[in-house]
Short mmCIF file of C-alpha atoms in Angstrom, two decimals:
data_model
loop_
_atom_site.label_atom_id
_atom_site.label_comp_id
_atom_site.label_asym_id
_atom_site.label_seq_id
_atom_site.Cartn_x
_atom_site.Cartn_y
_atom_site.Cartn_z
CA MET A 1 128.74 -4.48 -88.60
CA ALA A 2 128.40 -1.19 -86.89
CA LYS A 3 125.09 -0.49 -85.26
CA ARG A 4 122.99 2.27 -86.64
CA LYS A 5 122.18 5.07 -84.24
CA ARG A 6 118.50 5.10 -83.42
CA LYS A 7 116.85 8.29 -84.42
CA ILE A 8 114.29 9.63 -81.87
CA LYS A 9 111.19 10.89 -83.55
CA PRO A 10 109.73 14.28 -82.59
CA THR A 11 106.51 12.58 -81.71
CA ASN A 12 108.29 10.50 -79.12
CA ILE A 13 109.87 13.61 -77.61
CA ALA A 14 106.49 15.25 -77.30
CA ALA A 15 105.12 12.15 -75.59
CA LEU A 16 107.96 12.19 -73.06
CA VAL A 17 107.38 15.88 -72.27
CA LEU A 18 103.69 15.30 -71.77
CA THR A 19 104.37 12.32 -69.56
CA PHE A 20 106.82 14.32 -67.44
CA ALA A 21 104.34 17.17 -67.14
CA ALA A 22 101.56 14.79 -66.05
CA VAL A 23 103.81 13.29 -63.37
CA LEU A 24 104.72 16.77 -62.17
CA LEU A 25 101.06 17.76 -61.94
CA LEU A 26 100.26 14.63 -59.96
CA VAL A 27 103.00 15.51 -57.50
CA TYR A 28 101.66 19.04 -57.20
CA PHE A 29 98.15 17.75 -56.64
CA ALA A 30 99.37 15.33 -54.01
CA ARG A 31 101.13 18.12 -52.14
CA GLY A 32 98.37 20.68 -52.63
CA LEU A 33 100.75 22.99 -54.45
CA VAL A 34 99.05 23.36 -57.77
CA PRO A 35 98.80 27.04 -58.54
CA ALA A 36 95.58 28.33 -60.00
CA GLU A 37 97.26 29.47 -63.20
CA ILE A 38 98.59 25.97 -64.02
CA ASP A 39 95.20 24.37 -64.31
CA ASP A 40 92.12 26.52 -64.42
CA THR A 41 90.00 23.39 -64.57
CA VAL A 42 90.47 22.74 -60.82
CA SER A 43 87.04 22.83 -59.17
CA THR A 44 86.00 25.46 -56.67
CA GLU A 45 85.70 22.81 -53.97
CA THR A 46 89.23 21.57 -54.66
CA THR A 47 90.63 25.07 -54.55
CA THR A 48 88.87 25.81 -51.29
CA ALA A 49 90.11 22.59 -49.77
CA THR A 50 93.68 23.12 -50.83
CA THR A 51 93.89 26.75 -49.79
CA THR A 52 92.71 26.04 -46.27
CA THR A 53 95.23 23.32 -45.48
CA PRO A 54 98.04 24.24 -43.06
CA THR A 55 100.69 24.01 -45.82
CA THR A 56 99.21 26.84 -47.88
CA ALA A 57 99.07 29.74 -45.43
CA PRO A 58 99.40 28.64 -41.82
CA ALA A 59 100.64 31.99 -40.58
CA THR A 60 97.80 33.90 -42.22
CA GLU A 61 95.06 31.66 -40.85
CA ALA A 62 96.55 31.55 -37.36
CA THR A 63 96.55 35.30 -37.11
CA THR A 64 93.37 36.09 -39.05
CA ILE A 65 90.84 33.84 -37.26
CA PRO A 66 91.57 34.98 -33.68
CA THR A 67 91.57 38.59 -34.86
CA GLU A 68 88.05 38.16 -36.24
CA ALA A 69 86.90 36.46 -33.02
CA THR A 70 88.39 39.28 -30.97
CA THR A 71 86.63 41.86 -33.10
CA GLU A 72 83.29 40.10 -32.64
CA ALA A 73 83.81 39.86 -28.87
CA THR A 74 84.55 43.54 -28.51
CA THR A 75 81.61 44.65 -30.62
CA GLU A 76 79.01 42.48 -28.83
CA GLU A 77 76.73 44.24 -26.34
CA PRO A 78 77.75 43.37 -22.74
CA HIS A 79 75.30 41.01 -21.02
CA GLU A 80 73.06 42.90 -18.62
CA LEU A 81 72.37 40.82 -15.53
CA THR A 82 68.75 40.16 -14.67
CA THR A 83 67.46 41.02 -11.21
CA GLU A 84 67.59 37.35 -10.27
CA GLU A 85 71.18 37.00 -11.53
CA GLN A 86 72.26 40.07 -9.56
CA ALA A 87 70.58 38.71 -6.44
CA LEU A 88 72.16 35.28 -6.88
CA GLU A 89 75.57 36.89 -7.30
CA ILE A 90 75.16 38.81 -4.04
CA LEU A 91 73.74 35.78 -2.25
CA SER A 92 76.72 33.64 -3.28
CA GLY A 93 79.04 35.95 -1.34
CA MET A 94 77.00 35.97 1.88
CA SER A 95 77.71 33.84 4.93
CA LEU A 96 74.90 31.96 6.66
CA ARG A 97 74.93 34.51 9.46
CA GLU A 98 74.61 37.43 7.03
CA GLN A 99 71.76 35.67 5.28
CA VAL A 100 69.88 35.01 8.52
CA TYR A 101 70.12 38.63 9.70
CA GLN A 102 68.66 39.79 6.36
CA LEU A 103 65.44 38.14 7.52
CA PHE A 104 64.88 40.76 10.25
CA ILE A 105 63.47 44.27 10.38
CA VAL A 106 63.99 45.85 13.80
CA ARG A 107 63.81 49.13 15.67
CA PRO A 108 67.01 51.22 15.58
CA GLU A 109 67.36 50.77 19.35
CA GLN A 110 67.75 47.02 18.82
CA ILE A 111 70.92 47.72 16.85
CA THR A 112 72.55 50.03 19.38
CA GLY A 113 71.21 48.37 22.53
CA SER A 114 69.96 51.74 23.74
CA SER A 115 67.22 51.84 26.36
CA GLU A 116 66.27 55.31 25.14
CA LYS A 117 64.57 56.10 21.83
CA ILE A 118 67.21 57.32 19.40
CA THR A 119 66.84 60.15 16.89
CA GLU A 120 70.32 60.10 15.39
CA THR A 121 72.84 57.44 14.51
CA GLY A 122 76.62 57.41 14.60
CA SER A 123 79.50 55.05 15.27
CA ASP A 124 77.51 53.02 17.80
CA PHE A 125 74.86 52.27 15.18
CA GLU A 126 77.51 51.53 12.54
CA GLU A 127 79.25 49.06 14.86
CA GLY A 128 75.93 47.54 15.85
CA LEU A 129 74.97 47.03 12.21
CA GLU A 130 78.23 45.17 11.63
CA THR A 131 77.31 42.85 14.49
CA TYR A 132 73.65 42.57 13.48
CA PRO A 133 73.50 43.12 9.68
CA VAL A 134 69.70 43.23 9.52
CA GLY A 135 67.59 43.70 6.44
CA GLY A 136 65.71 46.77 7.65
CA ILE A 137 64.84 49.35 10.30
CA ALA A 138 61.35 50.28 11.51
CA MET A 139 60.99 53.85 12.69
CA PHE A 140 58.32 55.05 15.10
CA ALA A 141 57.00 58.46 16.17
CA GLU A 142 59.64 58.65 18.92
CA ASN A 143 62.42 58.46 16.31
CA ILE A 144 60.95 61.24 14.20
CA ILE A 145 61.37 64.88 15.28
CA ASP A 146 61.34 66.97 12.12
CA ARG A 147 62.16 66.71 8.42
CA GLU A 148 65.86 67.60 8.61
CA GLN A 149 66.53 65.21 11.48
CA THR A 150 64.60 62.39 9.82
CA VAL A 151 66.32 62.77 6.46
CA GLU A 152 69.74 62.86 8.12
CA MET A 153 69.07 59.86 10.35
CA ILE A 154 67.82 57.72 7.48
CA SER A 155 70.71 58.77 5.23
CA ASP A 156 73.23 57.91 7.94
CA MET A 157 71.68 54.49 8.56
CA GLN A 158 71.73 53.66 4.86
CA SER A 159 75.38 54.69 4.59
CA TYR A 160 76.32 52.09 7.20
CA SER A 161 74.70 49.19 5.34
CA SER A 162 76.42 47.34 2.49
CA LEU A 163 73.17 45.69 1.33
CA GLY A 164 70.79 48.63 1.76
CA LEU A 165 68.09 48.78 4.38
CA PHE A 166 64.33 48.65 4.24
CA ILE A 167 63.42 51.85 6.10
CA THR A 168 59.86 51.35 7.23
CA VAL A 169 57.08 53.18 9.00
CA ASP A 170 53.40 52.67 9.87
CA GLU A 171 51.83 55.43 7.81
CA GLU A 172 48.22 54.47 7.19
CA GLY A 173 46.57 57.87 7.56
CA GLY A 174 44.03 58.54 10.30
CA THR A 175 45.15 57.64 13.81
CA VAL A 176 48.11 55.49 12.74
CA ALA A 177 50.36 58.04 11.06
CA ARG A 178 53.80 58.42 12.67
CA ILE A 179 54.66 61.21 10.22
CA GLY A 180 51.33 62.74 9.26
CA ASN A 181 50.38 63.36 12.88
CA ASN A 182 53.63 65.26 13.49
CA SER A 183 53.07 68.91 12.57
CA GLU A 184 56.83 69.42 12.18
CA MET A 185 56.98 67.07 9.20
CA GLY A 186 54.94 69.20 6.80
CA THR A 187 53.14 66.25 5.23
CA THR A 188 49.48 65.72 4.40
CA LYS A 189 47.24 64.71 7.29
CA PHE A 190 44.52 62.29 6.19
CA PRO A 191 41.30 61.35 7.95
CA SER A 192 40.61 57.72 8.89
CA MET A 193 40.41 55.14 6.13
CA LYS A 194 36.79 54.56 7.15
CA THR A 195 36.09 58.16 6.15
CA ILE A 196 37.85 57.59 2.83
CA GLY A 197 35.89 54.38 2.27
CA ASN A 198 32.59 56.09 3.03
CA THR A 199 33.11 58.32 -0.02
CA SER A 200 32.87 55.21 -2.26
CA ASP A 201 35.39 57.04 -4.44
CA THR A 202 38.38 54.90 -5.33
CA ASP A 203 40.20 58.02 -6.54
CA GLU A 204 40.27 59.15 -2.92
CA ALA A 205 41.91 55.87 -1.87
CA TYR A 206 44.41 56.14 -4.73
CA ASN A 207 45.25 59.67 -3.62
CA VAL A 208 45.94 58.45 -0.08
CA GLY A 209 48.42 55.86 -1.35
CA TYR A 210 50.08 58.13 -3.87
CA THR A 211 50.38 61.15 -1.56
CA ILE A 212 51.63 59.23 1.47
CA GLY A 213 54.06 57.28 -0.69
CA THR A 214 55.45 60.35 -2.41
CA GLU A 215 55.81 62.37 0.80
CA ILE A 216 57.52 59.69 2.89
CA MET A 217 59.81 58.71 0.03
CA GLU A 218 61.11 62.29 -0.01
CA LEU A 219 62.25 61.71 3.58
CA GLY A 220 64.13 58.52 2.72
CA PHE A 221 61.57 55.86 3.60
CA ASN A 222 61.16 53.05 1.09
CA LEU A 223 58.55 50.78 2.71
CA ASP A 224 55.19 51.58 4.26
CA PHE A 225 53.25 49.16 6.45
CA ALA A 226 49.97 50.13 4.78
CA PRO A 227 47.24 49.82 3.58
CA VAL A 228 45.02 47.99 6.06
CA ALA A 229 43.17 45.21 4.20
CA ASP A 230 41.04 44.12 7.14
CA VAL A 231 37.24 44.32 7.03
CA ASP A 232 35.72 46.09 10.03
CA SER A 233 33.02 43.44 10.42
CA ASN A 234 32.92 43.17 14.22
CA PRO A 235 31.63 46.23 16.13
CA GLY A 236 33.29 44.88 19.26
CA ASN A 237 36.73 44.82 17.67
CA THR A 238 39.12 47.17 19.46
CA VAL A 239 42.21 47.02 17.25
CA ILE A 240 40.98 47.76 13.70
CA GLY A 241 37.81 49.86 13.74
CA ASN A 242 38.11 52.94 11.53
CA ARG A 243 41.56 51.92 10.32
CA ALA A 244 39.72 49.70 7.81
CA PHE A 245 38.11 51.15 4.69
CA SER A 246 34.74 49.51 5.24
CA THR A 247 32.50 47.02 7.00
CA ASP A 248 31.71 45.68 3.53
CA ALA A 249 34.35 43.34 2.06
CA ASP A 250 33.71 44.35 -1.56
CA ILE A 251 34.00 48.07 -0.86
CA ALA A 252 37.13 47.45 1.20
CA ALA A 253 38.57 45.44 -1.69
CA GLU A 254 38.04 48.26 -4.19
CA MET A 255 39.61 50.81 -1.87
CA VAL A 256 42.57 48.59 -0.99
CA ALA A 257 43.34 47.96 -4.67
CA ALA A 258 43.18 51.68 -5.45
CA ALA A 259 45.45 52.53 -2.51
CA VAL A 260 47.98 49.89 -3.62
CA GLU A 261 48.02 51.39 -7.11
CA GLY A 262 48.67 54.80 -5.57
CA PHE A 263 51.56 53.49 -3.49
CA ASN A 264 53.01 51.70 -6.49
CA ASP A 265 52.85 54.82 -8.65
CA SER A 266 54.60 56.81 -5.93
CA GLY A 267 57.53 54.37 -5.96
CA ILE A 268 57.15 53.28 -2.35
CA LEU A 269 56.82 49.62 -1.33
CA CYS A 270 53.53 48.85 0.40
CA THR A 271 52.12 46.16 2.69
CA LEU A 272 48.70 44.57 3.04
CA LYS A 273 47.84 43.85 6.67
CA HIS A 274 46.83 41.91 8.82
CA PHE A 275 46.37 38.54 7.08
CA PRO A 276 44.15 36.51 7.40
CA GLY A 277 42.05 39.40 8.78
CA HIS A 278 41.93 41.14 12.15
CA GLY A 279 38.57 42.87 11.75
CA ASP A 280 36.37 40.14 13.21
CA THR A 281 38.45 39.17 16.22
CA GLY A 282 37.21 39.79 19.74
CA THR A 283 40.62 40.53 21.21
CA ASP A 284 43.78 42.48 20.34
CA SER A 285 46.90 40.45 19.45
CA HIS A 286 49.02 43.19 21.03
CA LEU A 287 47.63 42.09 24.37
CA GLY A 288 47.45 38.31 24.11
CA TYR A 289 45.96 35.30 22.37
CA THR A 290 43.67 36.28 19.49
CA GLU A 291 41.35 33.95 17.61
CA LEU A 292 39.38 34.23 14.39
CA ASP A 293 36.61 31.68 14.71
CA LYS A 294 35.85 31.09 11.03
CA SER A 295 36.06 28.28 8.51
CA LEU A 296 38.12 28.54 5.34
CA ASP A 297 34.94 29.04 3.28
CA GLU A 298 33.89 31.90 5.54
CA LEU A 299 37.31 33.52 5.17
CA TRP A 300 36.95 33.42 1.39
CA GLU A 301 33.53 35.04 1.67
CA THR A 302 34.80 38.03 3.65
CA GLU A 303 38.35 38.35 5.02
CA PHE A 304 40.24 37.19 1.94
CA ILE A 305 38.42 39.45 -0.53
CA PRO A 306 40.42 42.67 0.12
CA PHE A 307 43.69 40.73 0.38
CA SER A 308 43.05 39.04 -2.95
CA SER A 309 42.22 42.40 -4.53
CA GLY A 310 45.34 44.06 -3.10
CA ILE A 311 47.55 41.20 -4.27
CA GLU A 312 46.13 41.47 -7.78
CA ALA A 313 46.79 45.22 -7.72
CA GLY A 314 50.49 44.54 -7.05
CA ALA A 315 51.12 44.79 -3.31
CA ASP A 316 54.77 44.13 -2.48
CA LEU A 317 54.37 42.65 1.00
CA VAL A 318 51.71 40.96 3.09
CA MET A 319 51.90 41.19 6.87
CA VAL A 320 50.60 38.12 8.66
CA GLY A 321 48.98 38.69 12.04
CA HIS A 322 49.34 36.66 15.22
CA ILE A 323 45.78 35.44 14.77
CA SER A 324 44.86 31.82 15.44
CA VAL A 325 42.37 30.20 13.06
CA PRO A 326 41.67 26.79 14.64
CA GLN A 327 38.90 25.84 12.20
CA VAL A 328 41.45 26.06 9.38
CA THR A 329 44.71 24.94 11.01
CA GLY A 330 43.32 22.44 13.52
CA ASP A 331 45.20 24.04 16.41
CA ASP A 332 45.81 27.40 18.08
CA THR A 333 49.07 28.25 16.30
CA PRO A 334 49.08 31.93 15.23
CA ALA A 335 48.82 32.45 11.45
CA SER A 336 52.26 34.10 11.50
CA LEU A 337 53.79 30.80 12.60
CA SER A 338 51.48 28.45 10.69
CA ALA A 339 52.60 26.65 7.53
CA THR A 340 48.92 26.02 6.73
CA MET A 341 48.06 29.72 6.67
CA ILE A 342 51.25 30.73 4.83
CA ASN A 343 50.58 28.07 2.18
CA ILE A 344 47.06 29.43 1.71
CA LEU A 345 48.51 32.91 1.18
CA ARG A 346 51.19 31.69 -1.22
CA ASN A 347 49.32 29.04 -3.17
CA ASP A 348 45.60 29.79 -2.91
CA LEU A 349 45.76 33.59 -2.99
CA GLY A 350 48.76 33.44 -5.32
CA PHE A 351 50.99 35.89 -3.46
CA SER A 352 54.59 35.76 -4.70
CA GLY A 353 55.99 38.79 -2.84
CA LEU A 354 57.50 39.15 0.62
CA ILE A 355 55.65 37.73 3.61
CA ILE A 356 56.38 39.49 6.89
CA THR A 357 55.14 38.82 10.41
CA ASP A 358 53.48 41.41 12.57
CA SER A 359 55.65 42.63 15.43
CA MET A 360 57.03 39.69 17.39
CA GLN A 361 56.95 41.85 20.52
CA MET A 362 53.17 41.46 20.74
CA GLU A 363 51.94 39.44 23.68
CA ALA A 364 50.17 36.94 21.42
CA ILE A 365 53.74 35.76 20.72
CA THR A 366 55.78 36.65 23.80
CA ASP A 367 53.26 35.03 26.18
CA ARG A 368 53.72 31.65 24.50
CA TYR A 369 57.10 31.47 22.73
CA THR A 370 60.72 32.49 23.20
CA SER A 371 62.27 34.72 20.54
CA ALA A 372 64.17 31.73 19.13
CA GLU A 373 61.11 29.46 19.05
CA ALA A 374 58.95 32.04 17.33
CA ALA A 375 61.63 32.91 14.76
CA VAL A 376 62.28 29.27 13.86
CA MET A 377 58.56 28.51 13.57
CA ALA A 378 58.01 31.53 11.32
CA ILE A 379 60.81 30.53 8.93
CA GLU A 380 59.67 26.90 8.91
CA ALA A 381 56.16 28.10 8.07
CA GLY A 382 57.44 30.00 5.02
CA VAL A 383 57.70 33.60 6.27
CA ASP A 384 60.39 35.78 4.64
CA ILE A 385 60.82 38.60 7.18
CA ILE A 386 60.49 38.63 10.96
CA LEU A 387 59.45 41.98 12.38
CA MET A 388 60.95 43.19 15.65
CA PRO A 389 61.62 40.05 17.70
CA GLU A 390 61.72 40.59 21.45
CA ASN A 391 65.39 39.52 21.48
CA LEU A 392 67.11 39.92 18.10
CA GLU A 393 70.29 38.00 18.87
CA GLU A 394 68.38 35.10 20.41
CA ALA A 395 66.03 34.94 17.43
CA ALA A 396 68.86 34.99 14.86
CA ASN A 397 70.93 32.42 16.77
CA GLY A 398 67.87 30.19 17.01
CA ILE A 399 67.57 30.13 13.21
CA ILE A 400 71.32 29.59 12.72
CA GLU A 401 71.29 26.65 15.14
CA ALA A 402 68.22 25.21 13.40
CA VAL A 403 70.13 25.29 10.10
CA GLU A 404 73.26 23.79 11.61
CA ASN A 405 71.34 20.89 13.19
CA GLY A 406 69.36 20.22 10.02
CA GLU A 407 65.97 21.42 11.24
CA ILE A 408 65.92 24.16 8.59
CA SER A 409 67.73 23.73 5.27
CA GLU A 410 70.16 26.29 3.89
CA GLU A 411 68.02 26.33 0.74
CA ARG A 412 65.04 27.48 2.79
CA ILE A 413 67.03 30.47 4.11
CA ALA A 414 68.42 31.27 0.66
CA GLU A 415 64.89 31.22 -0.80
CA SER A 416 63.74 34.10 1.41
CA VAL A 417 67.02 36.04 1.19
CA LEU A 418 66.91 35.83 -2.61
CA ARG A 419 63.35 37.18 -2.57
CA ILE A 420 64.44 40.04 -0.28
CA LEU A 421 67.45 40.93 -2.44
CA GLU A 422 65.36 40.93 -5.61
CA VAL A 423 62.85 43.36 -4.07
CA LYS A 424 65.68 45.62 -2.88
CA ILE A 425 67.28 45.63 -6.33
CA GLU A 426 63.99 46.36 -8.09
CA ALA A 427 63.22 49.19 -5.62
CA GLY A 428 66.68 50.74 -6.02
CA ILE A 429 67.54 50.11 -2.37
CA LEU A 430 70.50 47.92 -3.29
#
């Protein structure tokens, strides 16, 4: 008997279509290819996930994301280096020898080797500065003839230096005024600081600092070795006398602070001198051994008062004298070479600026130490700048050898050089 053909019901056809469609959707889901219009019930999370997979739009994502990153990078403000970052960048490119010579401020004659006082600089100075790349030059009355000559000489010296030079002078007013006492310079001539102090008017002291600073800055100087922060407490003292503001420590302190503010407002760097105090010594450190016979408590009661006041007012440098303080240090080492005295200045008085020695050509130093010995002792003690060693090359080589044999660490040198560079950057010298 012939078989009857099986008739497929419409309902079965519909079921097959639905089944096929479901399978197709599953395949699409598995491959991430389901278009939004096929199933608008797909969740937002699912859509986001599927549209960010590499199979959906790899070319678009690869080109879009970097473009956005590039846009952000170009629209960001460039990072402005801090003073410390600038100084570190410069320091990183300096050799040990270049770093060591930054620790010295010398007379211009020490660069050229001239036995005569020089009033102009040329190729000999330029060549000398390449050999001895010092941190600064100290000018004296013999180097200063008139305004035009001074401006030109300073400008020339600066042009020869890649790191900028401290150009310094002793311009206190009164008897110690290399510029003010030269009638050709056309600057203000001030009376002694004792006369200023006797007015008890701090505005007068401020005016001294501001006027001197403004006038010498016009000539090209950027650092003044003033004001004197000593107290004239010993009538027999032959080196300070009327250079100090007062015989009273408190009055001296007020005047020193006002003078520092004046210097600061003028834009010139200034220096407190001669730490720990030269006003109560019986001898002159220019001429030999000098002692301050006081305890630490006594120094706080008198000598330290003006220095503390000047530091608080914002003095940039402190000059340490070649003054022995045996009651404090336990020996006759000059303060300029004594770690004990430098630590007191740094830690107890809280001075964070540049510490500089008094001239190393003074007999309080040269009678007892070679240039190399004195320079090494000063750096070991914590001094930043050595002023006018008797023999520059010997002093610098002494420090270099001390680093090479491990007596002084490279970090110790870098510490002072970094401090010097930061001051130069802040002052616009570098």
